[in-house]
PDB file of C-alpha atoms in Angstrom:
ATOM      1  CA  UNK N   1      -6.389   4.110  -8.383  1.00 82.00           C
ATOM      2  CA  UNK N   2      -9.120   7.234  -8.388  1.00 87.00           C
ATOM      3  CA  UNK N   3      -9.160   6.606  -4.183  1.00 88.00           C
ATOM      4  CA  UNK N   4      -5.146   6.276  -3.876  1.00 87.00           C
ATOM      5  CA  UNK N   5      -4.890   9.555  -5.703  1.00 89.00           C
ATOM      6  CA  UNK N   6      -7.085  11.285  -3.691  1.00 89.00           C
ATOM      7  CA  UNK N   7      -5.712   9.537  -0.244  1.00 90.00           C
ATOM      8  CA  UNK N   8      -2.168  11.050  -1.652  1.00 90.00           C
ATOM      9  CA  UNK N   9      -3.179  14.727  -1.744  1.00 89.00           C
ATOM     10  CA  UNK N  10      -5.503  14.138   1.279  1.00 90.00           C
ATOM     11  CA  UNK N  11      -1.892  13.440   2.731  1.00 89.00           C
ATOM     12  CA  UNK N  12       0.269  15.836   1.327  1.00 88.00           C
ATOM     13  CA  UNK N  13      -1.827  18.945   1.182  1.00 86.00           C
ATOM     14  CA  UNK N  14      -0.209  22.202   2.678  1.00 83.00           C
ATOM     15  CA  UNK N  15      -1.434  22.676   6.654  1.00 81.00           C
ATOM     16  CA  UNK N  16      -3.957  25.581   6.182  1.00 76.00           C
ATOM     17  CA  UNK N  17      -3.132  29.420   7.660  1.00 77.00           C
ATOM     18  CA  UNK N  18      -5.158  30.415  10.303  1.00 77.00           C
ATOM     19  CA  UNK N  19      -8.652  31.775   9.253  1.00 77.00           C
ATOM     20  CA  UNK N  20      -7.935  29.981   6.100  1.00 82.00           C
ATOM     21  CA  UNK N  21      -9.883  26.916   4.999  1.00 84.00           C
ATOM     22  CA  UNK N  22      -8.093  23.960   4.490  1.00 83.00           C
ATOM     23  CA  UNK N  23      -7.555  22.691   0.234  1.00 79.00           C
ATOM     24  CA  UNK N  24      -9.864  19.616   1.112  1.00 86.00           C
ATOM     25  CA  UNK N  25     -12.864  19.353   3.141  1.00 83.00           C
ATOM     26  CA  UNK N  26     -12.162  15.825   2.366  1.00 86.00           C
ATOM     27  CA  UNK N  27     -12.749  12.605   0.470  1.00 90.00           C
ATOM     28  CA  UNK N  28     -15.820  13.853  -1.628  1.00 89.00           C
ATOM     29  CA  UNK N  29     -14.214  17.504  -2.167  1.00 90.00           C
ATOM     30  CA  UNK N  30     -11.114  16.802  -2.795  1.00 90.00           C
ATOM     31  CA  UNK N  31     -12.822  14.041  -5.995  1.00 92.00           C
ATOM     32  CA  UNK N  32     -14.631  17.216  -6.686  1.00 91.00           C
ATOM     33  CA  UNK N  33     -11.816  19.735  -7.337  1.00 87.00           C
ATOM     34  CA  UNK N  34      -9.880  16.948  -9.307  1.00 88.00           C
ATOM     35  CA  UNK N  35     -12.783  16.489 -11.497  1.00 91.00           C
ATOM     36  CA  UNK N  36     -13.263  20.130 -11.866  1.00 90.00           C
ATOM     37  CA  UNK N  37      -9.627  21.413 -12.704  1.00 86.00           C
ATOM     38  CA  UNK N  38      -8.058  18.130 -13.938  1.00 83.00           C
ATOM     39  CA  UNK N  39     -10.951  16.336 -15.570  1.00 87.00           C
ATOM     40  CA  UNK N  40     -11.413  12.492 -14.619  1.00 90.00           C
ATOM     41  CA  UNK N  41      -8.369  11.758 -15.773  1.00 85.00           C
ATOM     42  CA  UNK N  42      -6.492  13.721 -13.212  1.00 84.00           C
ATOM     43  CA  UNK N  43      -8.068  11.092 -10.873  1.00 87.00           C
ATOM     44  CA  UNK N  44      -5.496   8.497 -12.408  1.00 85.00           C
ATOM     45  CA  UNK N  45      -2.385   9.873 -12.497  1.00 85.00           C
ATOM     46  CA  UNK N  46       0.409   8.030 -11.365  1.00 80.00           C
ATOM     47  CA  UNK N  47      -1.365   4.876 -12.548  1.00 79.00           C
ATOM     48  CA  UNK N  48       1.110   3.674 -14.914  1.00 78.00           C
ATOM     49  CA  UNK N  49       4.109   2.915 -12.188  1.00 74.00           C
ATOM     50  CA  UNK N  50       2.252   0.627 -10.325  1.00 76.00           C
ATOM     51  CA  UNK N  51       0.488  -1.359 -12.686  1.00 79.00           C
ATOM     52  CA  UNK N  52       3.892  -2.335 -14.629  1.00 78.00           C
ATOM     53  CA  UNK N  53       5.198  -3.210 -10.592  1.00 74.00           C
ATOM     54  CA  UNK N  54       1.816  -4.771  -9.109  1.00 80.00           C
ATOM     55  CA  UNK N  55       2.478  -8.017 -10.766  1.00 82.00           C
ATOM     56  CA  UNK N  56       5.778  -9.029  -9.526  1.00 85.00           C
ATOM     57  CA  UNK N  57       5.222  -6.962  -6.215  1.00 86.00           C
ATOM     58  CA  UNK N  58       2.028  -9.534  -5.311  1.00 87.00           C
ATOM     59  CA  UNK N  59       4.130 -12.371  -6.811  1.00 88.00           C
ATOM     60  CA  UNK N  60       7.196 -11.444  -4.216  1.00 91.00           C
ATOM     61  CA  UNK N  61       4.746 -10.871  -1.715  1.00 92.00           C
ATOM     62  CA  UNK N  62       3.247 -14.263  -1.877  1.00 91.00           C
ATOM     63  CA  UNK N  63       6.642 -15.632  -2.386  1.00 92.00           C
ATOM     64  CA  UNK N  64       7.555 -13.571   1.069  1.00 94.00           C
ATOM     65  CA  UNK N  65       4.912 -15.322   2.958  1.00 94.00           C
ATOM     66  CA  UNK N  66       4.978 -18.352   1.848  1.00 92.00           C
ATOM     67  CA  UNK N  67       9.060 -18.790   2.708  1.00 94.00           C
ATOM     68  CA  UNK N  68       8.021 -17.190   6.288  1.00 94.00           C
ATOM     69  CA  UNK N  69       6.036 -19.884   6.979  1.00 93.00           C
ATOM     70  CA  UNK N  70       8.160 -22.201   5.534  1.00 93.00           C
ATOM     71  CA  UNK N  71      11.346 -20.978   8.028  1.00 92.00           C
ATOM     72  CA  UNK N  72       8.751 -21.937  10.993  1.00 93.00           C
ATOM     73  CA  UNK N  73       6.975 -25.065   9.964  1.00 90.00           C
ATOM     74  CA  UNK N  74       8.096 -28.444  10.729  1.00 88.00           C
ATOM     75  CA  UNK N  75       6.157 -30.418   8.484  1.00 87.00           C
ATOM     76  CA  UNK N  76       4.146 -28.782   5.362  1.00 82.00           C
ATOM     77  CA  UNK N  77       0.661 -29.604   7.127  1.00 82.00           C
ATOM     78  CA  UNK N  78       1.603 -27.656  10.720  1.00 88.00           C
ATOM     79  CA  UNK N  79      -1.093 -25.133  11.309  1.00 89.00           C
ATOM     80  CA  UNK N  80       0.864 -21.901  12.406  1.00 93.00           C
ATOM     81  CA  UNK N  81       0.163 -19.886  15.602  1.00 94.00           C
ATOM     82  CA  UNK N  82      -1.342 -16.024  14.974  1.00 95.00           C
ATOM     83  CA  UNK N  83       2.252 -14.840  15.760  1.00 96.00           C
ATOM     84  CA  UNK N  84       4.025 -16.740  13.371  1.00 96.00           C
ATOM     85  CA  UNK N  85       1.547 -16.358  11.158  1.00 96.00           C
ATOM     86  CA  UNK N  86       2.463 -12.363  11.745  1.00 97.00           C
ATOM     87  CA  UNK N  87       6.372 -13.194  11.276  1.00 96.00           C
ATOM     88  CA  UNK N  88       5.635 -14.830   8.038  1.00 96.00           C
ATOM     89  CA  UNK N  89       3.763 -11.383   6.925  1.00 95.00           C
ATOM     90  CA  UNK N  90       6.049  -9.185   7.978  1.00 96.00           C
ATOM     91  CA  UNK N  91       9.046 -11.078   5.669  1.00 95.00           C
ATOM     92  CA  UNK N  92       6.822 -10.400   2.797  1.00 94.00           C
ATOM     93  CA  UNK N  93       6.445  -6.921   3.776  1.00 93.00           C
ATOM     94  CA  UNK N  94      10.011  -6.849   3.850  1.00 92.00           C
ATOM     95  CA  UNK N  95      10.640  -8.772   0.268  1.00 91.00           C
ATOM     96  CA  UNK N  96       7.993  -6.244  -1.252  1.00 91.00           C
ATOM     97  CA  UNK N  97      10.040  -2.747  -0.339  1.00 90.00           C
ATOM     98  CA  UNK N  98      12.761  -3.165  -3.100  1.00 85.00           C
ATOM     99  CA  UNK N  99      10.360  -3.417  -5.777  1.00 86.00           C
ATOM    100  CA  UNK N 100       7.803  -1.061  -4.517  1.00 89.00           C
ATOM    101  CA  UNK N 101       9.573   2.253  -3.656  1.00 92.00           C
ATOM    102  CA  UNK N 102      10.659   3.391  -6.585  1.00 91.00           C
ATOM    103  CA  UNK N 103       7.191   3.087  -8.363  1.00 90.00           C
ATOM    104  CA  UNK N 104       5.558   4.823  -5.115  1.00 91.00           C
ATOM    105  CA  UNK N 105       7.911   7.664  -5.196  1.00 93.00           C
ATOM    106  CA  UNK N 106       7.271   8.177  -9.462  1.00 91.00           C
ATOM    107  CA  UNK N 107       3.310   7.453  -8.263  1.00 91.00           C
ATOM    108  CA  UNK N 108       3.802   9.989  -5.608  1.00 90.00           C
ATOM    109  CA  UNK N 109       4.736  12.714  -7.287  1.00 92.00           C
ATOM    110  CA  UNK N 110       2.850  12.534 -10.488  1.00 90.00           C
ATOM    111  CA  UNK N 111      -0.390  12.718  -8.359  1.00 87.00           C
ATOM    112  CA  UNK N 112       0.015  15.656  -6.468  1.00 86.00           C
ATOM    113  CA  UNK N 113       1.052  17.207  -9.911  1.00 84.00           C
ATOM    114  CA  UNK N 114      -1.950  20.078 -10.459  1.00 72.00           C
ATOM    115  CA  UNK N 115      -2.590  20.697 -14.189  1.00 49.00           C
ATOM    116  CA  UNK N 116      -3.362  23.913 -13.210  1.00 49.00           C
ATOM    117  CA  UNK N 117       0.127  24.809 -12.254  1.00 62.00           C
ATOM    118  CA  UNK N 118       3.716  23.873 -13.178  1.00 72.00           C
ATOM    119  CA  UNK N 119       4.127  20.584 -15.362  1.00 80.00           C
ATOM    120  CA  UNK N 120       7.496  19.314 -13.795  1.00 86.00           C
ATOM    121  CA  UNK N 121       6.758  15.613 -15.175  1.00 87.00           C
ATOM    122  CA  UNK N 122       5.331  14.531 -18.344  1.00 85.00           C
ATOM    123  CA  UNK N 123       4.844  11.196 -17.120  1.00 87.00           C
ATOM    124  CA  UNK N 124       6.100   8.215 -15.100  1.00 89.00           C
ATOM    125  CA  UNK N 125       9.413   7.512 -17.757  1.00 91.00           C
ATOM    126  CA  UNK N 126      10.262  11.201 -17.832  1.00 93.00           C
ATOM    127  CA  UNK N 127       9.492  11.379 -13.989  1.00 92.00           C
ATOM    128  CA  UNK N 128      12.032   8.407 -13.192  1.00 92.00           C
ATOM    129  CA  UNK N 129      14.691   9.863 -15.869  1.00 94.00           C
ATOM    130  CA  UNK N 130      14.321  13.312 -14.075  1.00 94.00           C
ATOM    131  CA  UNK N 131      14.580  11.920 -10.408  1.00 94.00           C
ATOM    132  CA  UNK N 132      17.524   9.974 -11.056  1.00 94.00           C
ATOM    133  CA  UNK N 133      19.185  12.802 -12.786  1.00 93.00           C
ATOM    134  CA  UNK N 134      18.576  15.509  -9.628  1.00 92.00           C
ATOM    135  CA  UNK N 135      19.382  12.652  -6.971  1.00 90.00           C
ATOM    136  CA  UNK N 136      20.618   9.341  -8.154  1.00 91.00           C
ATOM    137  CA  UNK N 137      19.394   5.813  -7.163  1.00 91.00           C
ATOM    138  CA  UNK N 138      19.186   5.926  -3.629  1.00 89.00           C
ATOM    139  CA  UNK N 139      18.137   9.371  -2.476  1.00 89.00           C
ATOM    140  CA  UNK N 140      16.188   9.874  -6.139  1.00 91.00           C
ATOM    141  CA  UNK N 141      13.882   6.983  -6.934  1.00 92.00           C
ATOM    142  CA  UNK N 142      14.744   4.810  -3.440  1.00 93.00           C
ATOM    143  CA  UNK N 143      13.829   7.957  -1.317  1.00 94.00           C
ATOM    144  CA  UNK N 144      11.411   6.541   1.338  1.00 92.00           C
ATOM    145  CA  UNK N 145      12.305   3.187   1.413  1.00 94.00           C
ATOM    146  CA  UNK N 146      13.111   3.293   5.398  1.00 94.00           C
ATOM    147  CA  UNK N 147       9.303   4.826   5.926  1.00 94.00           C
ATOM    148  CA  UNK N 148       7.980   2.336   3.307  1.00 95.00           C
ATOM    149  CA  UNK N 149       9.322  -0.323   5.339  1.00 95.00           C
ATOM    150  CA  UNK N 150       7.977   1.051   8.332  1.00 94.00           C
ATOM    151  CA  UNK N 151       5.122   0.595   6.656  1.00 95.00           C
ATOM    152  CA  UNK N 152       4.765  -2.574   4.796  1.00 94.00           C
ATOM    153  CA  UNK N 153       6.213  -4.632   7.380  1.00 96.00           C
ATOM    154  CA  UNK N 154       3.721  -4.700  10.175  1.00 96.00           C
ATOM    155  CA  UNK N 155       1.190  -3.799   7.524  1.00 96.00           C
ATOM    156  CA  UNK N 156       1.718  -7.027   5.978  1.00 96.00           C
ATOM    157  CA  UNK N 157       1.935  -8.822   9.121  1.00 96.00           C
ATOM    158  CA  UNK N 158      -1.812  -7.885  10.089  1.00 97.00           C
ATOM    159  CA  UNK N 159      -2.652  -8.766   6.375  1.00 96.00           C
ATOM    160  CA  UNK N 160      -1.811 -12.242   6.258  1.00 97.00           C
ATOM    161  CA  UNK N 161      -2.561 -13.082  10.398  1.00 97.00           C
ATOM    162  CA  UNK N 162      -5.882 -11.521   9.284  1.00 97.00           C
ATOM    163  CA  UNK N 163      -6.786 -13.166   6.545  1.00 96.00           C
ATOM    164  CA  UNK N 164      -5.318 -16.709   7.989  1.00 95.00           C
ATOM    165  CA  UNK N 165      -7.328 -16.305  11.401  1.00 96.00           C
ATOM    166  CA  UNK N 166     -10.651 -15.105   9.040  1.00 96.00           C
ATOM    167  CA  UNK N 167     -10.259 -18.075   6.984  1.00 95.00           C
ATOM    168  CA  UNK N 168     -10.073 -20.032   9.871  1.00 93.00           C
ATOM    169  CA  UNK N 169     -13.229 -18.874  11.623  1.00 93.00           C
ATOM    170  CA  UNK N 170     -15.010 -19.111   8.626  1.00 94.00           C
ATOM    171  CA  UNK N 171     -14.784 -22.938   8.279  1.00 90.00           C
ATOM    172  CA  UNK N 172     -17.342 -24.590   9.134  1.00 87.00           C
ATOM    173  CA  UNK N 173     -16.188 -27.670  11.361  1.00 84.00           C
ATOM    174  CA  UNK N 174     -14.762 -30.603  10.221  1.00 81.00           C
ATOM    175  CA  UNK N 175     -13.842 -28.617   6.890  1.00 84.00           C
ATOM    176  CA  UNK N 176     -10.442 -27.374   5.668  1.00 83.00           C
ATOM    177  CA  UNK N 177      -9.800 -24.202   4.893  1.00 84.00           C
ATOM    178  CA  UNK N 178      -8.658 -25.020   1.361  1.00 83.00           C
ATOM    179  CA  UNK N 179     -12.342 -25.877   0.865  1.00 83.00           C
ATOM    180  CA  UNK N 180     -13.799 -21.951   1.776  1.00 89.00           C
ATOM    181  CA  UNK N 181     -16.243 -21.042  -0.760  1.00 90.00           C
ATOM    182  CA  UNK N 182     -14.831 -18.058  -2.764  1.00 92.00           C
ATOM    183  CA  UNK N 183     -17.641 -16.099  -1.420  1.00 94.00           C
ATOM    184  CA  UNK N 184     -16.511 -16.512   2.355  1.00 94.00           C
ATOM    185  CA  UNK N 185     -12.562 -16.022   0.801  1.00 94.00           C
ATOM    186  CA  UNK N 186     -13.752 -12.624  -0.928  1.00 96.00           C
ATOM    187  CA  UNK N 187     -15.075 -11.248   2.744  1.00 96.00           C
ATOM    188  CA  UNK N 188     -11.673 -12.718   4.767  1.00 96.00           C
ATOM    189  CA  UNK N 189      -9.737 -11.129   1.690  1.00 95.00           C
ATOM    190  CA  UNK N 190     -11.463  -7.965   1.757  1.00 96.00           C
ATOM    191  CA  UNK N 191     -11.447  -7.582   5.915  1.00 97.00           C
ATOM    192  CA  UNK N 192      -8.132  -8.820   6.033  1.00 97.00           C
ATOM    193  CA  UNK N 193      -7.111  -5.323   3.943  1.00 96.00           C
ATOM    194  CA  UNK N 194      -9.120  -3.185   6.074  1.00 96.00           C
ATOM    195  CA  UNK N 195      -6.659  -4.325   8.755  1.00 96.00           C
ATOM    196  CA  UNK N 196      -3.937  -4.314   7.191  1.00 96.00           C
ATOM    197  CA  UNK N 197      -5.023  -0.124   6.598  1.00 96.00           C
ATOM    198  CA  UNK N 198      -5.801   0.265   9.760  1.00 95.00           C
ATOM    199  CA  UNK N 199      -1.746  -0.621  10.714  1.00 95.00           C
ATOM    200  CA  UNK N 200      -0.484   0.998   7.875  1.00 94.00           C
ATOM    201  CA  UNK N 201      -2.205   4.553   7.362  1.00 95.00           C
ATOM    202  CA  UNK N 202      -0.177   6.875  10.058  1.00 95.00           C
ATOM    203  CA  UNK N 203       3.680   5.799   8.064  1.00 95.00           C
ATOM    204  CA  UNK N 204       1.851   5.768   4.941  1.00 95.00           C
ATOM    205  CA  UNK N 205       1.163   9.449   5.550  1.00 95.00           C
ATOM    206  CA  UNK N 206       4.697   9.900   6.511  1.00 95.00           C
ATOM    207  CA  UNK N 207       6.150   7.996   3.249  1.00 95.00           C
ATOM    208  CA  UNK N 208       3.707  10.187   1.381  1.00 93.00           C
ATOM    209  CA  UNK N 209       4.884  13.333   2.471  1.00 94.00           C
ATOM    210  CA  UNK N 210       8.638  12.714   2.477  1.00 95.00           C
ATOM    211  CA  UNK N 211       8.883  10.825  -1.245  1.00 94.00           C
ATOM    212  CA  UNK N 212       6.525  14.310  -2.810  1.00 92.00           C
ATOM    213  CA  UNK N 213       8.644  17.017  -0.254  1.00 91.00           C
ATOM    214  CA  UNK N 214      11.449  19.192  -1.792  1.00 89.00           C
ATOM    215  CA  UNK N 215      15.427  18.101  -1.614  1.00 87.00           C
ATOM    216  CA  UNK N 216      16.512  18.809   1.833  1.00 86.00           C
ATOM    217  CA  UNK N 217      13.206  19.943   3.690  1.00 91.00           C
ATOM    218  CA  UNK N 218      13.320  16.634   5.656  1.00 93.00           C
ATOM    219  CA  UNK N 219      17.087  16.257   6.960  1.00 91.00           C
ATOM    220  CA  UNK N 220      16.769  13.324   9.379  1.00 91.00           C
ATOM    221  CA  UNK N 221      14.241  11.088   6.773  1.00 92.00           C
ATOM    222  CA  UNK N 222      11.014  10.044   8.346  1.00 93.00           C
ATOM    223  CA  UNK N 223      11.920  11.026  11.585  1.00 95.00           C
ATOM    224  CA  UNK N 224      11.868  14.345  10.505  1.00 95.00           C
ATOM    225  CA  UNK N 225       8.705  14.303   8.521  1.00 95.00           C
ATOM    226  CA  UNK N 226       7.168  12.798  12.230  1.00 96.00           C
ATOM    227  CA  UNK N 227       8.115  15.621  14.610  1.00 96.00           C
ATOM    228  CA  UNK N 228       7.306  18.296  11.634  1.00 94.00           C
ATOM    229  CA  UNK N 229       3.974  16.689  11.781  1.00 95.00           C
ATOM    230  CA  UNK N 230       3.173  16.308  15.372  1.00 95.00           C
ATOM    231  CA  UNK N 231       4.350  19.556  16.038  1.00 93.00           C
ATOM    232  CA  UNK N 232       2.344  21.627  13.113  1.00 92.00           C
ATOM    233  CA  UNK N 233      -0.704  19.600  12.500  1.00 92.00           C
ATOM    234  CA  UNK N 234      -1.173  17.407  15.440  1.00 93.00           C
ATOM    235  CA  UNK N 235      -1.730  13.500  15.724  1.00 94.00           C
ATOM    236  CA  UNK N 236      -4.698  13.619  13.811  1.00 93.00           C
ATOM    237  CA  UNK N 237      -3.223  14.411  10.590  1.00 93.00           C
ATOM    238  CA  UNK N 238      -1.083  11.143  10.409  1.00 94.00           C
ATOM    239  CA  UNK N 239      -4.975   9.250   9.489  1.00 95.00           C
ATOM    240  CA  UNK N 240      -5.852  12.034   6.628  1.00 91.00           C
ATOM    241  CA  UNK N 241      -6.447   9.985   3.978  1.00 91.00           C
ATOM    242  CA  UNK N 242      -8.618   7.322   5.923  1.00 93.00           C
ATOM    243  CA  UNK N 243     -11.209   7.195   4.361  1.00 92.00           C
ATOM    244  CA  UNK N 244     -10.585   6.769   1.008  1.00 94.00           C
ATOM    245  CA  UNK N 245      -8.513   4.229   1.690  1.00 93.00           C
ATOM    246  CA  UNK N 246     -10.737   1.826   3.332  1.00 95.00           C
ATOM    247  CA  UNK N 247     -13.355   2.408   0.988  1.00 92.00           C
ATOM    248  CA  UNK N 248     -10.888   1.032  -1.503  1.00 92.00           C
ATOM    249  CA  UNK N 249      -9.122  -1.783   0.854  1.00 94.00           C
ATOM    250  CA  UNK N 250     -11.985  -3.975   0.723  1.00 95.00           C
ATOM    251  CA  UNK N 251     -12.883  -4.404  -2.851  1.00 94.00           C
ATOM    252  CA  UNK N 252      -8.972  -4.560  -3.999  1.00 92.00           C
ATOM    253  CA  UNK N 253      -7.805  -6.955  -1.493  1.00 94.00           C
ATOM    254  CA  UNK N 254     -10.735  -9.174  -1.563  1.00 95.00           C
ATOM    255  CA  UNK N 255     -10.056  -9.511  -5.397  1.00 93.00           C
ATOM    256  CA  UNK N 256      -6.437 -10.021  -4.821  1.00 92.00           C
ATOM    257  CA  UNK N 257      -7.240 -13.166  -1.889  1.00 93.00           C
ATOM    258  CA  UNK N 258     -10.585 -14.511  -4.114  1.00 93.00           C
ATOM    259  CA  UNK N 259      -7.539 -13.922  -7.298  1.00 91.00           C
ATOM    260  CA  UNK N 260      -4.599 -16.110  -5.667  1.00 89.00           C
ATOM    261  CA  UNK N 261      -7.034 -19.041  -4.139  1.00 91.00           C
ATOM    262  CA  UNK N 262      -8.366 -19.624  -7.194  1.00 91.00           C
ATOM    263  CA  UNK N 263      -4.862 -19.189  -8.992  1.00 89.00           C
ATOM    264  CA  UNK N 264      -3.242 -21.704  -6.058  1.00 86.00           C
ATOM    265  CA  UNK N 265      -6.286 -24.226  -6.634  1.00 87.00           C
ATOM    266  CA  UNK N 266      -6.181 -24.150 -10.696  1.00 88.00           C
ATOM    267  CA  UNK N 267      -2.039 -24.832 -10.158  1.00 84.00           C
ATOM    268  CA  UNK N 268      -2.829 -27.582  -8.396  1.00 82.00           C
ATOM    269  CA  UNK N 269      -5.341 -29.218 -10.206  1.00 81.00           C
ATOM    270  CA  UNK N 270      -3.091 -28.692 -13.630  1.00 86.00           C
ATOM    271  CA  UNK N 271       0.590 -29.359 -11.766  1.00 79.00           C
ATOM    272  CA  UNK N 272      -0.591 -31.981  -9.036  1.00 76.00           C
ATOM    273  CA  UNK N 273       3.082 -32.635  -8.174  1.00 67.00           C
ATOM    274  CA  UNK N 274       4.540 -29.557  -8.326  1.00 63.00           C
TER     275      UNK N 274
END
């Protein structure tokens, strides 16, 4: 969570005047400031409307991919090609947006919250309650969900073509890939994330900045936020937030692959005809 916090105010920070340095000189600065003027603590805001939704959100995005493969397979044992392998993602990516937007806009805006100015929120509960009171459902707590999709659903594609293709290559021949060592599933896991970052920084930086922007500064949604982008800050600014992110994707999504094997083979071994 420390690394998503600071990849969110890598994101949203104000474009700086001219002659004026920017707020971050980047990853290690902007940890540094936190740390200074929040404490460590101010590294984990936010933390508390994700964990509640990163149970079911893996569980439906399993769920996603598993039913996309199902839709294209003719018999359980068919071995899918890298395209439908990338449908198949992309349906989880889809089956993931419901539950996940309203606990990235709460995360959202309780990490750019500065302890050193105005306390709007006093946490993720009183967040939500204040949203929905300003804004309602939709354009409160669901604001984002068009950019979140934009984001999740090739995202997720690369993620699961990845980590299919990975596994593949790493089994040796004449193996399955239900037999990788959890060593050699931790390193597809892991790389498969770094790809799946690599597709979904640039509308991750646009879902950023339009869920933590002001009522109304954004008119046309994340087509907005894009052209107010390009034309202030430039292409590059769409990646801010790079590296923190990939120096996270790798440990969390190797966990998550090495987690669900393991979960999958245990299942199996306890529910044989399930």
């Amino acid at each position: 969570h420390p690394l998503d916090t600071i990849k969110v105010r890598l994101q949203t920070m104000p474009k700086a005047e001219p002659g004026q340095k920017p707020l971050y000189a980047g990853t290690l600065d902007c940890a540094r400031q936190t740390v200074v003027k929040e404490g460590v603590r101010g590294l984990y805001k936010g933390m508390a409307a994700p964990l509640i939704g990163v149970t079911p959100m893996f569980a439906v995005c399993f769920l996603g991919f598993g039913t996309g493969k199902r839709l294209q397979q003719k018999s359980p044992d068919q071995e899918l090609r890298p395209a439908q392998i990338f449908a198949a993602g992309m349906l989880s990516g889809l089956y993931t947006t419901a539950i996940m937007v309203p606990g990235e806009r709460i995360k959202c805006l309780l990490q750019i919250q500065s302890s050193s100015g105005p306390r709007k929120y006093a946490g993720p509960l009183d967040c939500a309650k204040q949203v929905y009171r300003e804004s309602g459902l939709f354009r409160g707590l669901y604001k984002g969900t068009c950019a979140t999709m934009l984001r999740d659903v090739p995202a997720s594609g690369m993620y699961f073509m990845s980590y299919e293709l990975l596994k593949r290559q790493f089994t040796p021949e004449g193996q399955s890939t239900a037999d990788l060592s959890p060593s050699r599933v931790f390193v597809a896991g892991g790389l498969a994330g770094m790809a799946n970052w690599c597709v979904g920084i640039a509308p991750d930086t646009l879902k950023s900045r339009l869920q933590t922007s002001p009522e109304g500064k954004y008119p046309n949604g994340v087509r907005s936020v894009f052209a107010d982008i390009l034309k202030t800050e430039g292409p590059t600014a769409l990646f801010r937030g790079l590296t923190p992110t990939m120096l996270r994707a790798f440990p969390a999504n190797a966990a998550c692959f090495l987690g669900y094997e393991l979960a999958i083979k245990f299942l199996n071994y306890i529910l044989p005809n399930l």
